[in-house]
């Protein structure tokens, strides 16, 4: 982040150089935390085939491990934890540090699993830990960064998604080929325990640095009950459209993240290392650029007209669908990888704009809950059902198409990308009326 973030109104005084430096430090640490979040969550994608062979799993069981085992508990715990994060007395830094320690430890435990049930419960543990991270992080960012820079700041945090996925593919593939999938899981989990200490002792809770006037103002603000927060959130039609669009994006994204790797291994004959490096280019580097670009475009064009905060994601996803289909159709794996780059950029651009809009559609007392509802949809629908249903469909098509069954599942997934494009466009039409100024 090159811009010096300004503290949001009501949190403290105008930003000094010291305050701006602390905010930049916070953003960088949160980015690293989110990188670990997605590395630990997604490394199972590159390890899916060796895990399947070692434990004798079906595609349906693989999809269950990659999706519902993690997502159900993540989604169910996310809202009450976010409600706790929204309370004025909660230390969100400590909450994030504890969550990081739990999911890192459980990722390492995954490497010790001897059967499907043990691995299932370890993946549940990863989901329980990760439920405490992003709603609190979004709330911290929104309290520390001026509204006009919010899309870029949240997009910067969102870079953890493609970077973590990239590192998971590379590290997981290489360590698996050298030492096996168990060692890969244990090695990526352990460093998170050290990072939790960095979060705890380096970051600070901005609520604790407010002026006496700001504290008095916060005390005078009407506190929202959970029911009141929910009613305010769902009263926004724009929020509902963004929730639908983002949930479908996650459904398709998580499904493709797992099964595109299997597609390149099965249909193109790549090793786990080759598939990991190839997908790192697509899911990692292209995703990083797309996430960054989406935040920048939203801040630049949204300053002229709030509708344009979501214009790039809406039109970009519509353009991405046919190109993605061609990528899955190609027989040369090099051409296929090249064709997947542009759709990945376009499909990644939604993160900063969508979550920044969510933070601006509700009052500060409901921000973490609003983010948690988004994550509930994205993880329960997206991660919970995407990999799982893709696997079920692959098993159903296998008697007819054999090893090519995954290819045909991905054909359908490419065209379903038109659904979120439509809902992001519908949401954009309401932003001028519904976005708040703070």
Short mmCIF file of C-alpha atoms in Angstrom, two decimals:
data_model
loop_
_atom_site.label_atom_id
_atom_site.label_comp_id
_atom_site.label_asym_id
_atom_site.label_seq_id
_atom_site.Cartn_x
_atom_site.Cartn_y
_atom_site.Cartn_z
CA UNK A 1 0.00 0.00 0.00
CA UNK A 2 1.59 3.25 -1.04
CA UNK A 3 -1.24 5.53 0.07
CA UNK A 4 -1.15 6.63 3.69
CA UNK A 5 -4.43 5.37 5.15
CA UNK A 6 -6.49 7.84 7.13
CA UNK A 7 -8.29 6.87 10.29
CA UNK A 8 -12.02 6.65 9.85
CA UNK A 9 -14.23 9.19 11.48
CA UNK A 10 -15.09 8.48 15.08
CA UNK A 11 -12.06 6.29 15.74
CA UNK A 12 -9.50 8.92 16.59
CA UNK A 13 -7.82 12.12 15.56
CA UNK A 14 -6.62 12.89 12.02
CA UNK A 15 -3.75 10.58 11.08
CA UNK A 16 -0.26 11.52 12.18
CA UNK A 17 2.79 9.96 10.54
CA UNK A 18 2.94 7.55 13.46
CA UNK A 19 -0.73 6.57 13.11
CA UNK A 20 -0.32 6.07 9.35
CA UNK A 21 2.76 3.89 9.96
CA UNK A 22 0.87 1.76 12.47
CA UNK A 23 -1.98 1.35 9.99
CA UNK A 24 0.40 0.24 7.24
CA UNK A 25 2.04 -2.22 9.64
CA UNK A 26 -1.40 -3.57 10.57
CA UNK A 27 -2.32 -4.05 6.89
CA UNK A 28 0.90 -5.92 6.14
CA UNK A 29 0.54 -8.22 9.14
CA UNK A 30 -3.10 -8.91 8.33
CA UNK A 31 -2.09 -9.71 4.75
CA UNK A 32 0.46 -12.27 5.99
CA UNK A 33 -2.14 -13.75 8.35
CA UNK A 34 -4.58 -14.11 5.45
CA UNK A 35 -1.88 -15.71 3.31
CA UNK A 36 -1.46 -18.36 6.01
CA UNK A 37 -5.25 -18.62 6.23
CA UNK A 38 -5.60 -19.61 2.59
CA UNK A 39 -2.37 -21.60 2.43
CA UNK A 40 -3.61 -23.84 5.25
CA UNK A 41 -7.15 -23.96 3.84
CA UNK A 42 -6.29 -24.68 0.21
CA UNK A 43 -3.15 -26.83 0.35
CA UNK A 44 -5.43 -29.87 0.42
CA UNK A 45 -6.26 -29.11 -3.24
CA UNK A 46 -2.78 -29.96 -4.53
CA UNK A 47 -2.55 -32.89 -2.10
CA UNK A 48 -5.95 -34.31 -3.08
CA UNK A 49 -4.69 -37.00 -5.45
CA UNK A 50 -1.95 -38.41 -3.16
CA UNK A 51 -4.36 -38.30 -0.17
CA UNK A 52 -6.93 -40.18 -2.26
CA UNK A 53 -4.43 -42.84 -3.23
CA UNK A 54 -3.01 -43.25 0.29
CA UNK A 55 -6.33 -43.39 2.16
CA UNK A 56 -8.38 -45.02 -0.62
CA UNK A 57 -10.94 -42.22 -0.95
CA UNK A 58 -13.57 -41.55 -3.61
CA UNK A 59 -13.99 -38.21 -5.40
CA UNK A 60 -17.06 -37.57 -3.24
CA UNK A 61 -15.02 -38.07 -0.04
CA UNK A 62 -12.29 -35.79 -1.42
CA UNK A 63 -14.87 -33.11 -2.09
CA UNK A 64 -16.26 -33.56 1.43
CA UNK A 65 -12.81 -33.03 2.98
CA UNK A 66 -12.05 -29.99 0.84
CA UNK A 67 -15.49 -28.45 1.30
CA UNK A 68 -18.14 -29.24 3.95
CA UNK A 69 -15.70 -30.55 6.58
CA UNK A 70 -14.16 -27.09 6.71
CA UNK A 71 -16.97 -24.85 5.61
CA UNK A 72 -19.92 -25.89 7.79
CA UNK A 73 -18.23 -25.11 11.09
CA UNK A 74 -16.48 -22.05 9.64
CA UNK A 75 -19.82 -20.64 8.50
CA UNK A 76 -21.82 -21.51 11.63
CA UNK A 77 -19.25 -20.10 14.05
CA UNK A 78 -18.48 -17.02 11.95
CA UNK A 79 -21.58 -14.99 12.86
CA UNK A 80 -21.42 -15.34 16.69
CA UNK A 81 -17.66 -14.69 16.63
CA UNK A 82 -18.24 -11.62 14.44
CA UNK A 83 -20.94 -10.42 16.83
CA UNK A 84 -18.35 -10.66 19.60
CA UNK A 85 -15.83 -8.76 17.44
CA UNK A 86 -18.35 -5.93 16.92
CA UNK A 87 -18.65 -5.31 20.67
CA UNK A 88 -16.86 -2.13 21.66
CA UNK A 89 -14.84 -3.81 24.41
CA UNK A 90 -13.52 -6.69 22.29
CA UNK A 91 -9.82 -6.82 21.48
CA UNK A 92 -9.89 -7.93 17.85
CA UNK A 93 -6.11 -8.35 17.72
CA UNK A 94 -6.19 -11.01 20.43
CA UNK A 95 -9.11 -12.68 18.70
CA UNK A 96 -7.19 -12.94 15.41
CA UNK A 97 -4.05 -14.23 17.17
CA UNK A 98 -6.02 -16.98 18.94
CA UNK A 99 -7.81 -17.98 15.73
CA UNK A 100 -4.48 -18.17 13.87
CA UNK A 101 -2.94 -20.40 16.54
CA UNK A 102 -5.90 -22.81 16.46
CA UNK A 103 -6.10 -23.27 12.69
CA UNK A 104 -2.32 -23.58 12.32
CA UNK A 105 -2.15 -26.32 14.95
CA UNK A 106 -5.05 -28.20 13.35
CA UNK A 107 -3.44 -27.99 9.90
CA UNK A 108 -0.39 -29.75 11.32
CA UNK A 109 -2.66 -32.35 12.95
CA UNK A 110 -4.14 -33.11 9.50
CA UNK A 111 -0.78 -34.58 8.58
CA UNK A 112 -1.11 -37.15 11.38
CA UNK A 113 -4.47 -38.52 10.21
CA UNK A 114 -4.51 -42.25 9.46
CA UNK A 115 -7.98 -42.53 7.92
CA UNK A 116 -10.86 -40.52 6.46
CA UNK A 117 -12.61 -39.88 9.80
CA UNK A 118 -9.47 -38.55 11.51
CA UNK A 119 -8.70 -36.26 8.58
CA UNK A 120 -12.34 -35.12 8.55
CA UNK A 121 -12.20 -34.01 12.20
CA UNK A 122 -8.84 -32.30 11.72
CA UNK A 123 -10.26 -30.31 8.79
CA UNK A 124 -13.19 -29.34 10.99
CA UNK A 125 -10.65 -27.96 13.47
CA UNK A 126 -9.07 -25.84 10.75
CA UNK A 127 -12.50 -24.39 9.94
CA UNK A 128 -13.22 -23.63 13.61
CA UNK A 129 -9.98 -21.65 13.90
CA UNK A 130 -10.32 -19.73 10.65
CA UNK A 131 -13.84 -18.56 11.55
CA UNK A 132 -12.33 -15.94 13.87
CA UNK A 133 -10.11 -14.18 11.34
CA UNK A 134 -11.68 -12.26 8.45
CA UNK A 135 -14.73 -10.56 10.04
CA UNK A 136 -12.49 -9.11 12.76
CA UNK A 137 -9.84 -8.16 10.18
CA UNK A 138 -12.37 -6.36 7.95
CA UNK A 139 -13.70 -4.51 10.98
CA UNK A 140 -10.17 -3.44 11.96
CA UNK A 141 -9.44 -2.21 8.44
CA UNK A 142 -12.71 -0.28 8.18
CA UNK A 143 -12.04 1.41 11.54
CA UNK A 144 -8.53 2.42 10.45
CA UNK A 145 -8.83 3.43 6.79
CA UNK A 146 -10.85 6.29 5.25
CA UNK A 147 -13.91 5.24 3.21
CA UNK A 148 -12.46 6.51 -0.08
CA UNK A 149 -9.52 4.11 0.31
CA UNK A 150 -11.50 1.18 1.70
CA UNK A 151 -11.78 -0.88 -1.49
CA UNK A 152 -8.01 -0.77 -2.04
CA UNK A 153 -7.27 -1.54 1.62
CA UNK A 154 -9.62 -4.54 1.74
CA UNK A 155 -8.35 -5.68 -1.66
CA UNK A 156 -4.81 -5.49 -0.25
CA UNK A 157 -5.88 -7.79 2.58
CA UNK A 158 -7.66 -9.95 -0.01
CA UNK A 159 -4.35 -10.55 -1.79
CA UNK A 160 -3.93 -13.26 0.82
CA UNK A 161 -6.39 -15.40 -1.15
CA UNK A 162 -4.35 -15.77 -4.37
CA UNK A 163 -0.94 -15.55 -2.65
CA UNK A 164 -1.90 -18.17 -0.07
CA UNK A 165 -3.36 -20.37 -2.78
CA UNK A 166 -0.21 -19.89 -4.90
CA UNK A 167 2.11 -20.84 -2.04
CA UNK A 168 -0.08 -23.79 -1.14
CA UNK A 169 0.14 -25.13 -4.68
CA UNK A 170 3.89 -24.67 -4.98
CA UNK A 171 4.90 -25.72 -1.47
CA UNK A 172 2.38 -28.55 -1.29
CA UNK A 173 3.34 -29.96 -4.68
CA UNK A 174 7.09 -29.83 -4.10
CA UNK A 175 7.06 -31.16 -0.52
CA UNK A 176 4.61 -33.91 -1.50
CA UNK A 177 6.89 -35.09 -4.30
CA UNK A 178 9.89 -35.04 -1.95
CA UNK A 179 8.50 -36.20 1.40
CA UNK A 180 4.78 -36.95 1.04
CA UNK A 181 1.52 -35.19 1.83
CA UNK A 182 1.74 -35.67 5.60
CA UNK A 183 4.99 -33.73 5.90
CA UNK A 184 3.58 -31.01 3.65
CA UNK A 185 0.64 -30.41 5.99
CA UNK A 186 2.77 -30.39 9.13
CA UNK A 187 5.35 -28.00 7.65
CA UNK A 188 2.81 -25.40 6.53
CA UNK A 189 0.91 -25.50 9.82
CA UNK A 190 3.77 -24.97 12.27
CA UNK A 191 4.90 -21.41 11.25
CA UNK A 192 1.45 -20.02 11.96
CA UNK A 193 2.01 -20.54 15.68
CA UNK A 194 4.95 -18.13 15.55
CA UNK A 195 2.99 -15.64 13.48
CA UNK A 196 0.27 -15.64 16.14
CA UNK A 197 2.82 -14.26 18.60
CA UNK A 198 3.78 -11.51 16.11
CA UNK A 199 0.11 -10.52 15.79
CA UNK A 200 -0.30 -10.46 19.57
CA UNK A 201 2.75 -8.33 20.35
CA UNK A 202 3.10 -6.05 17.28
CA UNK A 203 -0.46 -5.12 16.27
CA UNK A 204 -2.64 -2.89 18.41
CA UNK A 205 -6.37 -2.50 18.77
CA UNK A 206 -7.40 0.96 17.43
CA UNK A 207 -10.28 1.09 19.91
CA UNK A 208 -7.67 1.42 22.67
CA UNK A 209 -6.03 4.50 21.11
CA UNK A 210 -9.13 6.65 20.73
CA UNK A 211 -9.35 10.09 22.28
CA UNK A 212 -11.58 10.65 25.32
CA UNK A 213 -14.04 12.42 23.03
CA UNK A 214 -14.20 9.47 20.66
CA UNK A 215 -14.69 7.03 23.55
CA UNK A 216 -17.56 9.15 24.87
CA UNK A 217 -19.07 9.28 21.39
CA UNK A 218 -18.80 5.51 21.02
CA UNK A 219 -20.46 4.99 24.41
CA UNK A 220 -23.34 7.21 23.34
CA UNK A 221 -23.93 5.28 20.10
CA UNK A 222 -26.96 3.02 20.23
CA UNK A 223 -25.80 -0.58 20.49
CA UNK A 224 -27.46 -2.97 18.10
CA UNK A 225 -28.81 -6.32 19.21
CA UNK A 226 -28.08 -9.27 16.95
CA UNK A 227 -31.63 -9.11 15.59
CA UNK A 228 -31.38 -5.37 14.92
CA UNK A 229 -28.04 -5.82 13.17
CA UNK A 230 -29.50 -8.57 10.99
CA UNK A 231 -32.53 -6.47 10.07
CA UNK A 232 -30.35 -3.51 9.13
CA UNK A 233 -28.06 -5.70 7.02
CA UNK A 234 -30.81 -7.48 5.10
CA UNK A 235 -32.81 -4.29 4.61
CA UNK A 236 -30.18 -3.36 2.04
CA UNK A 237 -31.13 -4.76 -1.36
CA UNK A 238 -27.61 -4.07 -2.57
CA UNK A 239 -26.22 -6.26 0.23
CA UNK A 240 -28.53 -9.13 -0.73
CA UNK A 241 -27.44 -8.94 -4.38
CA UNK A 242 -23.75 -8.81 -3.40
CA UNK A 243 -24.26 -11.76 -1.05
CA UNK A 244 -25.83 -13.86 -3.82
CA UNK A 245 -23.14 -12.90 -6.34
CA UNK A 246 -20.24 -13.52 -3.95
CA UNK A 247 -21.67 -16.87 -2.83
CA UNK A 248 -21.92 -18.08 -6.42
CA UNK A 249 -18.40 -16.79 -7.12
CA UNK A 250 -17.15 -18.80 -4.15
CA UNK A 251 -19.11 -21.90 -5.18
CA UNK A 252 -17.50 -21.85 -8.61
CA UNK A 253 -14.09 -20.66 -7.40
CA UNK A 254 -13.59 -23.29 -4.70
CA UNK A 255 -14.91 -26.02 -6.97
CA UNK A 256 -12.60 -25.01 -9.81
CA UNK A 257 -9.61 -24.56 -7.48
CA UNK A 258 -9.75 -28.21 -6.42
CA UNK A 259 -10.90 -29.92 -9.59
CA UNK A 260 -8.92 -27.91 -12.14
CA UNK A 261 -5.80 -29.33 -10.53
CA UNK A 262 -7.21 -32.86 -10.78
CA UNK A 263 -8.21 -32.05 -14.37
CA UNK A 264 -4.63 -31.21 -15.33
CA UNK A 265 -3.31 -34.31 -13.58
CA UNK A 266 -5.92 -36.69 -15.05
CA UNK A 267 -6.61 -35.23 -18.49
CA UNK A 268 -3.19 -33.73 -19.29
CA UNK A 269 -0.94 -36.16 -17.39
CA UNK A 270 0.88 -33.58 -15.25
CA UNK A 271 2.59 -34.48 -11.96
CA UNK A 272 1.52 -32.78 -8.72
CA UNK A 273 4.53 -30.45 -8.96
CA UNK A 274 3.79 -29.56 -12.59
CA UNK A 275 0.10 -29.04 -11.87
CA UNK A 276 0.92 -26.99 -8.78
CA UNK A 277 3.32 -24.70 -10.62
CA UNK A 278 0.92 -24.31 -13.56
CA UNK A 279 -2.00 -23.44 -11.32
CA UNK A 280 0.23 -21.14 -9.29
CA UNK A 281 0.56 -18.96 -12.39
CA UNK A 282 -3.21 -18.96 -12.91
CA UNK A 283 -4.63 -18.96 -9.38
CA UNK A 284 -1.71 -17.16 -7.80
CA UNK A 285 -0.10 -14.49 -9.96
CA UNK A 286 -3.21 -13.77 -12.03
CA UNK A 287 -5.33 -13.74 -8.88
CA UNK A 288 -2.96 -11.31 -7.16
CA UNK A 289 -3.12 -8.92 -10.09
CA UNK A 290 -6.89 -9.24 -10.44
CA UNK A 291 -7.55 -8.63 -6.73
CA UNK A 292 -5.26 -5.58 -6.70
CA UNK A 293 -6.73 -4.22 -9.93
CA UNK A 294 -10.30 -4.64 -8.69
CA UNK A 295 -9.61 -2.54 -5.60
CA UNK A 296 -7.86 0.21 -7.55
CA UNK A 297 -10.56 0.38 -10.23
CA UNK A 298 -13.29 0.54 -7.57
CA UNK A 299 -11.65 3.43 -5.69
CA UNK A 300 -10.86 5.38 -8.87
CA UNK A 301 -14.18 5.06 -10.71
CA UNK A 302 -16.31 4.81 -7.56
CA UNK A 303 -15.15 8.30 -6.60
CA UNK A 304 -16.96 9.61 -9.70
CA UNK A 305 -20.08 7.48 -9.39
CA UNK A 306 -20.71 4.92 -6.64
CA UNK A 307 -22.32 2.56 -9.14
CA UNK A 308 -18.93 1.99 -10.72
CA UNK A 309 -17.48 0.38 -7.59
CA UNK A 310 -18.97 -2.89 -8.89
CA UNK A 311 -18.85 -2.22 -12.65
CA UNK A 312 -15.53 -3.96 -13.27
CA UNK A 313 -16.49 -7.20 -11.43
CA UNK A 314 -19.88 -7.32 -13.18
CA UNK A 315 -18.65 -6.90 -16.74
CA UNK A 316 -15.40 -8.76 -16.12
CA UNK A 317 -17.15 -11.96 -15.07
CA UNK A 318 -19.38 -11.86 -18.13
CA UNK A 319 -16.33 -11.62 -20.39
CA UNK A 320 -14.51 -14.36 -18.44
CA UNK A 321 -17.11 -17.12 -19.03
CA UNK A 322 -16.46 -17.99 -22.71
CA UNK A 323 -12.68 -17.67 -22.34
CA UNK A 324 -12.75 -20.05 -19.38
CA UNK A 325 -14.76 -22.58 -21.41
CA UNK A 326 -12.14 -22.48 -24.17
CA UNK A 327 -9.39 -23.05 -21.62
CA UNK A 328 -10.99 -26.27 -20.43
CA UNK A 329 -11.68 -27.34 -24.03
CA UNK A 330 -8.09 -27.13 -25.28
CA UNK A 331 -6.07 -30.35 -25.57
CA UNK A 332 -2.64 -28.71 -25.22
CA UNK A 333 -2.16 -28.04 -21.50
CA UNK A 334 0.08 -25.02 -22.17
CA UNK A 335 -2.63 -23.33 -24.23
CA UNK A 336 -5.17 -24.28 -21.57
CA UNK A 337 -3.14 -22.63 -18.78
CA UNK A 338 -2.62 -19.49 -20.90
CA UNK A 339 -6.36 -19.19 -21.57
CA UNK A 340 -7.18 -19.47 -17.86
CA UNK A 341 -5.09 -16.41 -16.94
CA UNK A 342 -7.45 -13.64 -18.13
CA UNK A 343 -10.61 -15.21 -16.61
CA UNK A 344 -8.78 -15.61 -13.31
CA UNK A 345 -7.84 -11.91 -13.32
CA UNK A 346 -11.42 -10.88 -14.09
CA UNK A 347 -13.00 -13.28 -11.58
CA UNK A 348 -10.65 -12.14 -8.79
CA UNK A 349 -11.47 -8.44 -9.11
CA UNK A 350 -14.64 -8.59 -7.00
CA UNK A 351 -13.07 -9.06 -3.53
CA UNK A 352 -12.13 -5.50 -2.57
CA UNK A 353 -15.17 -3.80 -4.16
CA UNK A 354 -17.69 -6.30 -2.77
CA UNK A 355 -16.43 -6.34 0.80
CA UNK A 356 -15.85 -2.58 0.84
CA UNK A 357 -19.46 -2.07 -0.23
CA UNK A 358 -20.61 -4.39 2.55
CA UNK A 359 -18.69 -2.33 5.12
CA UNK A 360 -20.27 0.85 3.74
CA UNK A 361 -23.85 -0.43 3.62
CA UNK A 362 -24.19 -0.78 7.41
CA UNK A 363 -23.23 1.15 10.54
CA UNK A 364 -19.91 0.39 12.27
CA UNK A 365 -21.72 -1.59 15.00
CA UNK A 366 -22.76 -4.19 12.40
CA UNK A 367 -19.69 -4.33 10.16
CA UNK A 368 -18.12 -7.55 11.42
CA UNK A 369 -21.51 -9.27 11.39
CA UNK A 370 -22.12 -8.09 7.81
CA UNK A 371 -18.74 -9.46 6.76
CA UNK A 372 -19.46 -12.73 8.59
CA UNK A 373 -22.76 -13.15 6.72
CA UNK A 374 -20.88 -12.71 3.46
CA UNK A 375 -18.36 -15.30 4.61
CA UNK A 376 -21.21 -17.56 5.75
CA UNK A 377 -22.62 -17.54 2.22
CA UNK A 378 -19.26 -17.85 0.53
CA UNK A 379 -18.06 -20.70 2.71
CA UNK A 380 -21.25 -22.68 3.35
CA UNK A 381 -22.46 -22.40 -0.25
CA UNK A 382 -19.08 -21.94 -1.92
CA UNK A 383 -16.55 -24.03 -0.05
CA UNK A 384 -19.19 -26.25 1.53
CA UNK A 385 -20.87 -27.32 -1.69
CA UNK A 386 -18.51 -26.32 -4.52
CA UNK A 387 -15.76 -28.97 -4.22
CA UNK A 388 -18.26 -31.52 -2.91
CA UNK A 389 -20.86 -31.17 -5.69
CA UNK A 390 -18.16 -30.95 -8.35
CA UNK A 391 -16.87 -34.29 -7.00
CA UNK A 392 -20.36 -35.83 -6.95
CA UNK A 393 -20.96 -34.74 -10.55
CA UNK A 394 -17.57 -36.11 -11.56
CA UNK A 395 -18.43 -39.49 -10.04
CA UNK A 396 -21.80 -39.45 -11.82
CA UNK A 397 -20.21 -38.67 -15.20
CA UNK A 398 -17.30 -41.11 -14.78
CA UNK A 399 -19.14 -44.17 -16.19
CA UNK A 400 -19.66 -42.24 -19.43
CA UNK A 401 -16.54 -40.06 -19.70
CA UNK A 402 -13.99 -41.88 -17.52
CA UNK A 403 -10.97 -39.74 -16.63
CA UNK A 404 -12.48 -36.88 -18.64
CA UNK A 405 -15.48 -36.53 -16.30
CA UNK A 406 -13.89 -33.56 -14.50
CA UNK A 407 -13.49 -31.71 -17.81
CA UNK A 408 -17.24 -31.83 -18.43
CA UNK A 409 -18.01 -30.59 -14.92
CA UNK A 410 -15.70 -27.62 -15.54
CA UNK A 411 -17.45 -26.84 -18.83
CA UNK A 412 -20.66 -26.15 -16.93
CA UNK A 413 -18.85 -24.19 -14.21
CA UNK A 414 -17.40 -21.81 -16.80
CA UNK A 415 -20.84 -20.66 -18.04
CA UNK A 416 -22.33 -20.40 -14.54
CA UNK A 417 -20.03 -17.39 -14.06
CA UNK A 418 -22.71 -15.31 -15.81
CA UNK A 419 -24.89 -15.55 -12.68
CA UNK A 420 -22.67 -13.46 -10.35
CA UNK A 421 -22.04 -11.01 -13.20
CA UNK A 422 -25.78 -10.32 -13.32
CA UNK A 423 -26.17 -9.85 -9.55
CA UNK A 424 -23.13 -7.58 -9.22
CA UNK A 425 -24.65 -5.42 -11.97
CA UNK A 426 -28.00 -5.30 -10.14
CA UNK A 427 -26.24 -4.35 -6.88
CA UNK A 428 -24.31 -1.56 -8.59
CA UNK A 429 -27.57 0.17 -9.53
CA UNK A 430 -28.48 0.62 -5.84
CA UNK A 431 -25.15 1.78 -4.41
CA UNK A 432 -25.84 5.48 -4.94
CA UNK A 433 -28.90 5.27 -2.65
CA UNK A 434 -27.67 2.80 -0.05
CA UNK A 435 -23.97 3.42 0.62
CA UNK A 436 -23.29 5.37 3.79
CA UNK A 437 -20.61 8.09 3.94
CA UNK A 438 -18.63 6.78 6.96
#
